[in-house]
Short mmCIF file of C-alpha atoms in Angstrom, two decimals:
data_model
loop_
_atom_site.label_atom_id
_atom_site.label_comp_id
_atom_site.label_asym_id
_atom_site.label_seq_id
_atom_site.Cartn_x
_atom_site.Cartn_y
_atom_site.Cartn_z
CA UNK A 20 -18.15 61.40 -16.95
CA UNK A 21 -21.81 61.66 -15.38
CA UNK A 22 -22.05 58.95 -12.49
CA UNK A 23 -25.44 57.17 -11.56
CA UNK A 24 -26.56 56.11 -8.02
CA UNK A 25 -29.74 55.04 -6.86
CA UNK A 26 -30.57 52.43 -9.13
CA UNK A 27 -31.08 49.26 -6.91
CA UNK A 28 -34.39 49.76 -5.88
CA UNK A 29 -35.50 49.79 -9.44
CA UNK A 30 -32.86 46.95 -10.49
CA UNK A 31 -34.64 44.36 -7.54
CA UNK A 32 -38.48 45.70 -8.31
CA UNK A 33 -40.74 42.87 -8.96
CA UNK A 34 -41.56 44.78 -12.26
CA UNK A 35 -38.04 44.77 -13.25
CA UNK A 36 -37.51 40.87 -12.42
CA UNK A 37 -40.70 40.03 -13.89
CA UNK A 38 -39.26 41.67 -17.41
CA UNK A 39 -35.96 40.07 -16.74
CA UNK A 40 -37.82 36.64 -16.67
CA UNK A 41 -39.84 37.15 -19.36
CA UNK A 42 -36.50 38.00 -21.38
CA UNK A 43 -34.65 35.46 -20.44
CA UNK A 44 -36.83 33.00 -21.15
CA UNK A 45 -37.43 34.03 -24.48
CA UNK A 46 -37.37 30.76 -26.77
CA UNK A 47 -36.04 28.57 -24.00
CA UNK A 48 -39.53 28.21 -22.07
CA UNK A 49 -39.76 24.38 -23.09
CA UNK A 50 -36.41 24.04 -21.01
CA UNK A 51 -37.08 22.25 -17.69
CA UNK A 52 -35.87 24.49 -15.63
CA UNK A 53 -37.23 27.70 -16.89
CA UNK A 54 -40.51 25.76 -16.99
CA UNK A 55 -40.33 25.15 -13.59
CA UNK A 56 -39.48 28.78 -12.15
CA UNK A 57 -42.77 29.49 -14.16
CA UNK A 58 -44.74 27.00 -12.16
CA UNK A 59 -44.52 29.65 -9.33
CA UNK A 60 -42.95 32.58 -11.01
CA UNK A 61 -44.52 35.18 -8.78
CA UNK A 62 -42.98 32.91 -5.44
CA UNK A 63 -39.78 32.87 -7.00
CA UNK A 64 -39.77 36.55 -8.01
CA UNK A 65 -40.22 37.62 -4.56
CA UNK A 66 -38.03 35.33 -3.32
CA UNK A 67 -34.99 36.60 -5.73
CA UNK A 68 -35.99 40.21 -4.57
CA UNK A 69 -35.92 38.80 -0.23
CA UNK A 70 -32.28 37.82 -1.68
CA UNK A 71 -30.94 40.57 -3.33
CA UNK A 72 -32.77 43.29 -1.13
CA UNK A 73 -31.33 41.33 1.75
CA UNK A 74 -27.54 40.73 -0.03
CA UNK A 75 -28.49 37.18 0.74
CA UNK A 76 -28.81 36.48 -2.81
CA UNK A 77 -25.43 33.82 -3.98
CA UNK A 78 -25.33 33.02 -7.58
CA UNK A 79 -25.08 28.90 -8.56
CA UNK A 80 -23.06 26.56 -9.88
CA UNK A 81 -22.76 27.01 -14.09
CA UNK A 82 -22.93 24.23 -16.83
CA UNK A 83 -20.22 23.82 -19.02
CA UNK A 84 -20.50 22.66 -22.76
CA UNK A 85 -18.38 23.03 -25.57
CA UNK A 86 -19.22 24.25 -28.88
CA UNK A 87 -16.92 24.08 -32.22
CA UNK A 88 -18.80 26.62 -34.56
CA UNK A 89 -16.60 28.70 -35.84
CA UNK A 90 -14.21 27.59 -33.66
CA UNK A 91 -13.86 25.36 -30.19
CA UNK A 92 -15.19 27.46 -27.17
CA UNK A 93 -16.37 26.83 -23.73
CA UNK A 94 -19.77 28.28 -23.16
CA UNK A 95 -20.91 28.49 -19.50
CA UNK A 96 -24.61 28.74 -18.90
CA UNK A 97 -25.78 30.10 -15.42
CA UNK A 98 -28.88 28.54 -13.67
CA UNK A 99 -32.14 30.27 -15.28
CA UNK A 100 -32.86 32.13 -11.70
CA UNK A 101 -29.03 33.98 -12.09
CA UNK A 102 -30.55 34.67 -15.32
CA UNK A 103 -32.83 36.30 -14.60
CA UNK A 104 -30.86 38.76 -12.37
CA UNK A 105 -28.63 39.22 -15.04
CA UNK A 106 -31.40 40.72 -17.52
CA UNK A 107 -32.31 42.72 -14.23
CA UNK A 108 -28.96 43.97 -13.66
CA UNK A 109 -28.51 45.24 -17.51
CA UNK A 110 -32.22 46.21 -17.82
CA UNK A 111 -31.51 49.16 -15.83
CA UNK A 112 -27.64 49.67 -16.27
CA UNK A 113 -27.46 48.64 -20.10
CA UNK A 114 -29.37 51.90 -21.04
CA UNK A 115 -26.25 54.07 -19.02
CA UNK A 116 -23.32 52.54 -20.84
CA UNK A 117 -25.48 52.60 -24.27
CA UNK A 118 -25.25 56.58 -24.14
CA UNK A 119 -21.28 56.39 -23.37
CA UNK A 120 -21.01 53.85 -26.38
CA UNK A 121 -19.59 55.03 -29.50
CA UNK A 122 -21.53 54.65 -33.23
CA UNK A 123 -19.51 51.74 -34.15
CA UNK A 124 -19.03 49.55 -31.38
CA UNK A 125 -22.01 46.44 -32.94
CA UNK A 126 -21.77 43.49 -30.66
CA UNK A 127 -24.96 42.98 -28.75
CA UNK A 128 -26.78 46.17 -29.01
CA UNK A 129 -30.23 47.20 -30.17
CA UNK A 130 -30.54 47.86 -33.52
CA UNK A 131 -26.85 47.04 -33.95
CA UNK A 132 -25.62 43.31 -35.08
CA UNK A 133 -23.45 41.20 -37.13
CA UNK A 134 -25.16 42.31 -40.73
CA UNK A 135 -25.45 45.54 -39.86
CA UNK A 136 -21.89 45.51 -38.73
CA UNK A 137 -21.09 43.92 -42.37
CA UNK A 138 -22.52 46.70 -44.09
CA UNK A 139 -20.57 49.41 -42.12
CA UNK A 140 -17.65 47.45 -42.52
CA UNK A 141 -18.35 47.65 -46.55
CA UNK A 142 -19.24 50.74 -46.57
CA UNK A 143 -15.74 51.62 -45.12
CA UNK A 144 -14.20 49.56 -47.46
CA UNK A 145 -15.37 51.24 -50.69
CA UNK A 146 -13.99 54.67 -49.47
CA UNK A 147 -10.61 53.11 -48.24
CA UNK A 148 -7.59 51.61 -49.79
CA UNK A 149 -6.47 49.41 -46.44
CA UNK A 150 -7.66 47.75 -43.88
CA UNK A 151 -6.00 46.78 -40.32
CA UNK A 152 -7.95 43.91 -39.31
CA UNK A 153 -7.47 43.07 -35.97
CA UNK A 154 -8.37 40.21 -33.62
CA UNK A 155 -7.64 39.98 -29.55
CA UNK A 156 -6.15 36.52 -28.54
CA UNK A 157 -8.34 34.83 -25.84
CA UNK A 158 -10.58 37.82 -25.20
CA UNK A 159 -13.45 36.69 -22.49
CA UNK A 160 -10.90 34.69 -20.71
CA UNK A 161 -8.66 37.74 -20.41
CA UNK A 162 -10.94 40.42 -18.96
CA UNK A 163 -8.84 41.57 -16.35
CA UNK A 164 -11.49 41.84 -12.55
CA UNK A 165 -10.36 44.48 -11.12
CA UNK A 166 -9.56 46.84 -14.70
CA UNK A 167 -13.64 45.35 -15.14
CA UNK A 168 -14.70 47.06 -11.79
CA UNK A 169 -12.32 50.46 -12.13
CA UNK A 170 -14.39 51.06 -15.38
CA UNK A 171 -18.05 49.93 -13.84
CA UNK A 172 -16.77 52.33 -10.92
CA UNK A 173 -16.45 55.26 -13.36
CA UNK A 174 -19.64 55.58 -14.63
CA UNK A 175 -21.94 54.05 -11.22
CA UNK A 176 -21.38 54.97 -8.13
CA UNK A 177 -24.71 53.07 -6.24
CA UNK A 178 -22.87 50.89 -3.99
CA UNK A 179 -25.54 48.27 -3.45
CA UNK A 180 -25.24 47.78 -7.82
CA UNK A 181 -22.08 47.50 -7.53
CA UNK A 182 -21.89 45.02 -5.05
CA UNK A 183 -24.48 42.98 -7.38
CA UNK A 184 -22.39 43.37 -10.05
CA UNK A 185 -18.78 42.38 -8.51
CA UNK A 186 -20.72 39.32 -6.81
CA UNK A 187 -21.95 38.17 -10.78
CA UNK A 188 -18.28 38.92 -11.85
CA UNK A 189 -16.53 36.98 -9.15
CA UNK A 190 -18.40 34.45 -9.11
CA UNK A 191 -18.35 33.53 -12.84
CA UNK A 192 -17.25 30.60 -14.36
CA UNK A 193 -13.90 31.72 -16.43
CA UNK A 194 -13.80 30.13 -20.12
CA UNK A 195 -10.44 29.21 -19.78
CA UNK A 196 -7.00 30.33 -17.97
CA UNK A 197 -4.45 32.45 -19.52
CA UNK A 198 -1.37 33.30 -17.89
CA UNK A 199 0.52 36.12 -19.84
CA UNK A 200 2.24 38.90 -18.48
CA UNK A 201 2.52 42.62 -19.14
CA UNK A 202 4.97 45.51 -18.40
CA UNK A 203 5.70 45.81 -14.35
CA UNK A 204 4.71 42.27 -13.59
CA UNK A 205 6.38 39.82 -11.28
CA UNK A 206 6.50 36.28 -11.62
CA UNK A 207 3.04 35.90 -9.76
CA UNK A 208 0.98 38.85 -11.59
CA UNK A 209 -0.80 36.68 -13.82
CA UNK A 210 -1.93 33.62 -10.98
CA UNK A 211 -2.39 36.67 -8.76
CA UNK A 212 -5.23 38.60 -10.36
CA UNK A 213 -8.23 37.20 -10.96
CA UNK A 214 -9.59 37.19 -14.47
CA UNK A 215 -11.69 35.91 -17.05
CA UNK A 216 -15.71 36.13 -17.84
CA UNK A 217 -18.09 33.21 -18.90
CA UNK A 218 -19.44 33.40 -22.47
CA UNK A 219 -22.84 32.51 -22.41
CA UNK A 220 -24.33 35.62 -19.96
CA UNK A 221 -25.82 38.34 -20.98
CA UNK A 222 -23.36 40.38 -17.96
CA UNK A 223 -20.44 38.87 -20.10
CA UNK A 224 -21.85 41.06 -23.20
CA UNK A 225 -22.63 44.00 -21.50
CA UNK A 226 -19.18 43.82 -19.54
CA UNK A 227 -17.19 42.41 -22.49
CA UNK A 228 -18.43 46.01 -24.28
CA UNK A 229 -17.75 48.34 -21.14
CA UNK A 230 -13.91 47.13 -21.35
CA UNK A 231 -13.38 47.64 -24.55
CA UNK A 232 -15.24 51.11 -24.67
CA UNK A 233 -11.86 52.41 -23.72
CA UNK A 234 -10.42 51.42 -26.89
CA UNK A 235 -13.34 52.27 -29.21
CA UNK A 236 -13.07 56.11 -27.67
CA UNK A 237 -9.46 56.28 -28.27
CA UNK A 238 -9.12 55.02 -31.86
CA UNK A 239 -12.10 57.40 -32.93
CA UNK A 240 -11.17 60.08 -31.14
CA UNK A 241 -7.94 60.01 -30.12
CA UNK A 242 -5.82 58.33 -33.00
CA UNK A 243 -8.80 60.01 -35.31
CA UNK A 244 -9.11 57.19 -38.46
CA UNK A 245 -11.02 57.34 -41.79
CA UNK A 246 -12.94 54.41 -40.33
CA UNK A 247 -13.79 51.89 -37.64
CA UNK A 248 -15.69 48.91 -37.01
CA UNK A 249 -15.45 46.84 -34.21
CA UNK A 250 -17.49 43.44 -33.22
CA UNK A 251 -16.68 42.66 -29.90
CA UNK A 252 -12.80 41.33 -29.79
CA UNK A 253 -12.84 41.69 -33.87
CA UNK A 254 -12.09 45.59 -35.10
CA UNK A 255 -11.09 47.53 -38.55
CA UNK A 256 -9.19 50.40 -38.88
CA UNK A 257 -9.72 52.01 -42.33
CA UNK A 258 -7.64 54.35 -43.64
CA UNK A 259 -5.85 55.23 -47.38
CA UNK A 260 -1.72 55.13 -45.37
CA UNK A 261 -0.66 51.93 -45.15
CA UNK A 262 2.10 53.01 -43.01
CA UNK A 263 -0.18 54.54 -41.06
CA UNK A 264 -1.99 51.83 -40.51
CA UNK A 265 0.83 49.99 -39.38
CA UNK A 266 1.96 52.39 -36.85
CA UNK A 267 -2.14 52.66 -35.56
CA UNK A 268 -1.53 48.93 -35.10
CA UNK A 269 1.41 49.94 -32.39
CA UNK A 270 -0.11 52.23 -30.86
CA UNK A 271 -3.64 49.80 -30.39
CA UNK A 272 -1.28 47.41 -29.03
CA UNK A 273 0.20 49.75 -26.63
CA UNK A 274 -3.03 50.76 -25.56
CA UNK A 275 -4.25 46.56 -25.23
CA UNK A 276 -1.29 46.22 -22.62
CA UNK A 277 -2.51 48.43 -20.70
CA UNK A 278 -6.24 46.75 -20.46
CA UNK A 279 -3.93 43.48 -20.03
CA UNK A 280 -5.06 42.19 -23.67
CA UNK A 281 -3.10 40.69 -25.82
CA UNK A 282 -3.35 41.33 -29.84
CA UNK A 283 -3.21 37.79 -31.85
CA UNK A 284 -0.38 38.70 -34.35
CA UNK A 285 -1.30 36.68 -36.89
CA UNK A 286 -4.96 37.37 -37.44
CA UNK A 287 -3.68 41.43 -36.62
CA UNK A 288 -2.66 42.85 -39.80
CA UNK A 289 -3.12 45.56 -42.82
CA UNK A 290 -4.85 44.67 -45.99
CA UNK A 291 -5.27 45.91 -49.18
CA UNK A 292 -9.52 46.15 -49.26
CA UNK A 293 -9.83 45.37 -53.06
CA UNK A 294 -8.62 41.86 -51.90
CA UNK A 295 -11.45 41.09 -49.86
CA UNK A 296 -11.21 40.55 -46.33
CA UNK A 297 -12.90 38.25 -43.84
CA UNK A 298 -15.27 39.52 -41.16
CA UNK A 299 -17.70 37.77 -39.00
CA UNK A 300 -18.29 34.93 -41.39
CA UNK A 301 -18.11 36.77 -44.61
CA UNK A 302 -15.57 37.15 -47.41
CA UNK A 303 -16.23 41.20 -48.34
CA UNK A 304 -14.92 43.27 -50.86
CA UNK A 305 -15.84 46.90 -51.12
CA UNK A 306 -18.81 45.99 -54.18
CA UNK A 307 -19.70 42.58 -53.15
CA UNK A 308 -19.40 39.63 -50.03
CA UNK A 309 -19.28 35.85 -49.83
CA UNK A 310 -19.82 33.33 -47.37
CA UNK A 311 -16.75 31.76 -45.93
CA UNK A 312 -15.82 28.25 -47.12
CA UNK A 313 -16.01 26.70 -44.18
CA UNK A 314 -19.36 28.08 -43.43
CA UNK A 315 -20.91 26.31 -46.30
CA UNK A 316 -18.96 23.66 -45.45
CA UNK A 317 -20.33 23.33 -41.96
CA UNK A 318 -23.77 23.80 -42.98
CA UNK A 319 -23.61 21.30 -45.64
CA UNK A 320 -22.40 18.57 -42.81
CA UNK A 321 -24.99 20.04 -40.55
CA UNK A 322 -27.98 19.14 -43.70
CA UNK A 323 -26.45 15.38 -43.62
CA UNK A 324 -26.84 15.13 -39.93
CA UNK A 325 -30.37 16.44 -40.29
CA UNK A 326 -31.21 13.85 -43.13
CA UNK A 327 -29.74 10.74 -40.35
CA UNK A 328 -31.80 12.04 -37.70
CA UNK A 329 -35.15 12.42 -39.68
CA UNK A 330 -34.67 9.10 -40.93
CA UNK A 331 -34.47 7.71 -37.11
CA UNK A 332 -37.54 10.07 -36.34
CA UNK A 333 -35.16 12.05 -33.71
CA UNK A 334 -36.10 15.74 -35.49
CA UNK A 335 -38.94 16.92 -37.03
CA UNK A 336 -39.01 18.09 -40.59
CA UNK A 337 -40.60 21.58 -38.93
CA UNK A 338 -37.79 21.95 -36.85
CA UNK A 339 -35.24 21.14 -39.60
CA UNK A 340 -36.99 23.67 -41.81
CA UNK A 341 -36.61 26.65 -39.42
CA UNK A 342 -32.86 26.26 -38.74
CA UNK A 343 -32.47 25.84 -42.40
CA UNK A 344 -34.57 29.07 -43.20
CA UNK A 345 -32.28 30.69 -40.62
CA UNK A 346 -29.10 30.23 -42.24
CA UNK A 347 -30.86 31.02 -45.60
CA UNK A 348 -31.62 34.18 -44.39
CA UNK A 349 -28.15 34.74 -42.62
CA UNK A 350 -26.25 33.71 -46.43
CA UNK A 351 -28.71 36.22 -48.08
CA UNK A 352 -26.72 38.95 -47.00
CA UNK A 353 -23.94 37.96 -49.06
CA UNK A 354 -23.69 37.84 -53.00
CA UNK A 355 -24.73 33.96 -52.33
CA UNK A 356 -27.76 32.77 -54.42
CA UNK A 357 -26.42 30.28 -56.82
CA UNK A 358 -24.44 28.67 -53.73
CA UNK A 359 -27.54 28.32 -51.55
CA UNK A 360 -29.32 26.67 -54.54
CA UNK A 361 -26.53 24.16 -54.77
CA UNK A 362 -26.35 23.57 -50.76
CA UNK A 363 -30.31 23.42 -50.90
CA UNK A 364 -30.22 20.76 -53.79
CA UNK A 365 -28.58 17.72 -51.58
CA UNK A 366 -31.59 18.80 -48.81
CA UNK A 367 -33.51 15.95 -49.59
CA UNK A 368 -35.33 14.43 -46.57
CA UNK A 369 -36.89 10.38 -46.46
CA UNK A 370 -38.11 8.30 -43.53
CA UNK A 371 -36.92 5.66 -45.79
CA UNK A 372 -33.27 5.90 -46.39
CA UNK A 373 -30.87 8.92 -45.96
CA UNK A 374 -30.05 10.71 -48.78
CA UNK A 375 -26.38 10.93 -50.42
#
């Protein structure tokens, strides 16, 4: 594999951090502390690039919050300036990894996606019989540091990029510990290596794609399968051998041990794909796709809570209206008109009383 040096002088430009800024504070520049690194942005830009050109620069403390859509999770957000280096730091090495980066690897990449990911996903499932659907248990919090920094090492070799990007690895917030342990460990392994990456950055994304890139090459071209989608820690193996699918399954899991990942057995198993399977939010079978229950479900508890708070004047009906249109346009990729009309029907907003 080609190697890249010489990139930090690009990756601490002014130009550079200016774009990172600029990116980062897409949507968010109401946010008091992104306002306020614009109140002197150019000050603060040369001050990152004193830092960083002088390895003076030390990343701050995160904010934890937890979030239960789909599911409970710890996101981590990183002070806006760390931000900022972060879009700076993948500005310049996110192109490099994006040429290494199989077809079908969808997770936070240009022109990639979760709908797009759907479709591919259908597509595969019209031509195939079965399905391994698989799911990796705990997967940000089980990014292994120094398997993270072999794989950055094989593809960059400019030390001072490196150093940048061990320092935002290191000193991440981890989502959550794990302790499991792996062929050849001792009883200390898993307190002894470090591990874990914050969900939240934009690093995390990037990274979270660079470990599994491994995998991605190895299934397509290695294993060879009919088909394969994966969405960051969610993948599909297509394939008309169910058999075969089931011994692909042993040999991904082999292959997971060695990253030090863990499959989740009972989300990790082969389908028939006339049955419909569910992937990133959607029931799909190989002709058609529905929302999942509980995402109707949420969104219908989500339209009450938007009826109490109009009714105390604590959200505005604009506001309400774009995160409705959002998820409108999200269920529109699934065979789900008649069930958006009926969700839509009970959105009925008064500064009177809330509606029932």
């Amino acid at each position: 594999m080609k190697t890249h040096g010489s990139l930090f002088p690009t990756i601490i430009s002014v130009e550079n951090l200016y774009r990172a800024a600029v990116d980062a504070a897409r949507a968010k520049r109401h946010q008091p502390n992104v306002a306020r690194f614009f109140l002197d942005l150019e000050g603060n830009l040369l001050q990152l690039h004193r830092e960083l050109k002088d390895h003076a620069y030390l990343p701050g403390a995160y904010f934890n919050f937890l979030v239960h859509e789909p599911k409970a999770r710890t996101i981590s957000a990183a002070p806006f300036r760390d931000r900022v280096v972060h879009h700076a730091l993948c500005n310049v090495i996110g192109p490099l990894w994006e040429r290494r980066f199989v077809y079908d690897a969808w997770a936070n990449r240009a022109g990639k996606g979760t709908h797009r990911a759907m479709d591919r996903f259908q597509r595969f499932a019209g031509r195939c019989r079965y399905v391994l659907k698989c799911d990796i248990q705990k997967y940000f919090a089980s990014i292994d540091h120094e398997i993270l920094k072999a794989k950055l090492r094989g593809l960059l070799r400019c030390r001072e990029t490196l150093w940048l990007a061990d320092l935002i690895i290191d000193k991440g917030c981890p989502p959550e510990a794990v302790s499991w342990y792996f062929p050849g460990d001792d009883l200390f392994t898993p307190h002894e290596r470090r591990h874990g990456l914050p969900i939240g950055n934009l690093t995390s994304q990037l990274f979270a794609n660079v470990y599994l890139d491994g995998l991605d090459h190895t299934v397509q071209e290695t294993i060879r399968v009919k088909g394969y989608v994966r969405y960051m820690d969610d993948f599909a193996v297509f394939g008309d051998d169910k058999d075969r699918l089931w011994g692909v399954r042993q040999e991904i899991q082999g292959f997971l041990a060695g990253e030090r990942l863990r499959m989740h057995d009972g989300k990790s198993r082969v389908y028939r794909t006339d049955e419909g399977i569910e992937f990133l939010g959607f029931r799909i079978w190989p002709s058609r796709r529905r929302l999942k229950r509980q995402n109707v479900r949420r969104m219908q508890g989500r339209i009450r809570w938007f009826q109490k708070q109009f009714e105390l004047g604590e959200i505005a009906l604009e506001e309400i209206g774009q995160r409705i249109r959002c998820w409108i346009g999200h269920a529109a990729h699934g065979d789900t008109r008649m069930l958006v009309d009926s969700v839509l029907q009970r959105a009925v907003f008064s500064r009177g009383r809330v509606a029932t």
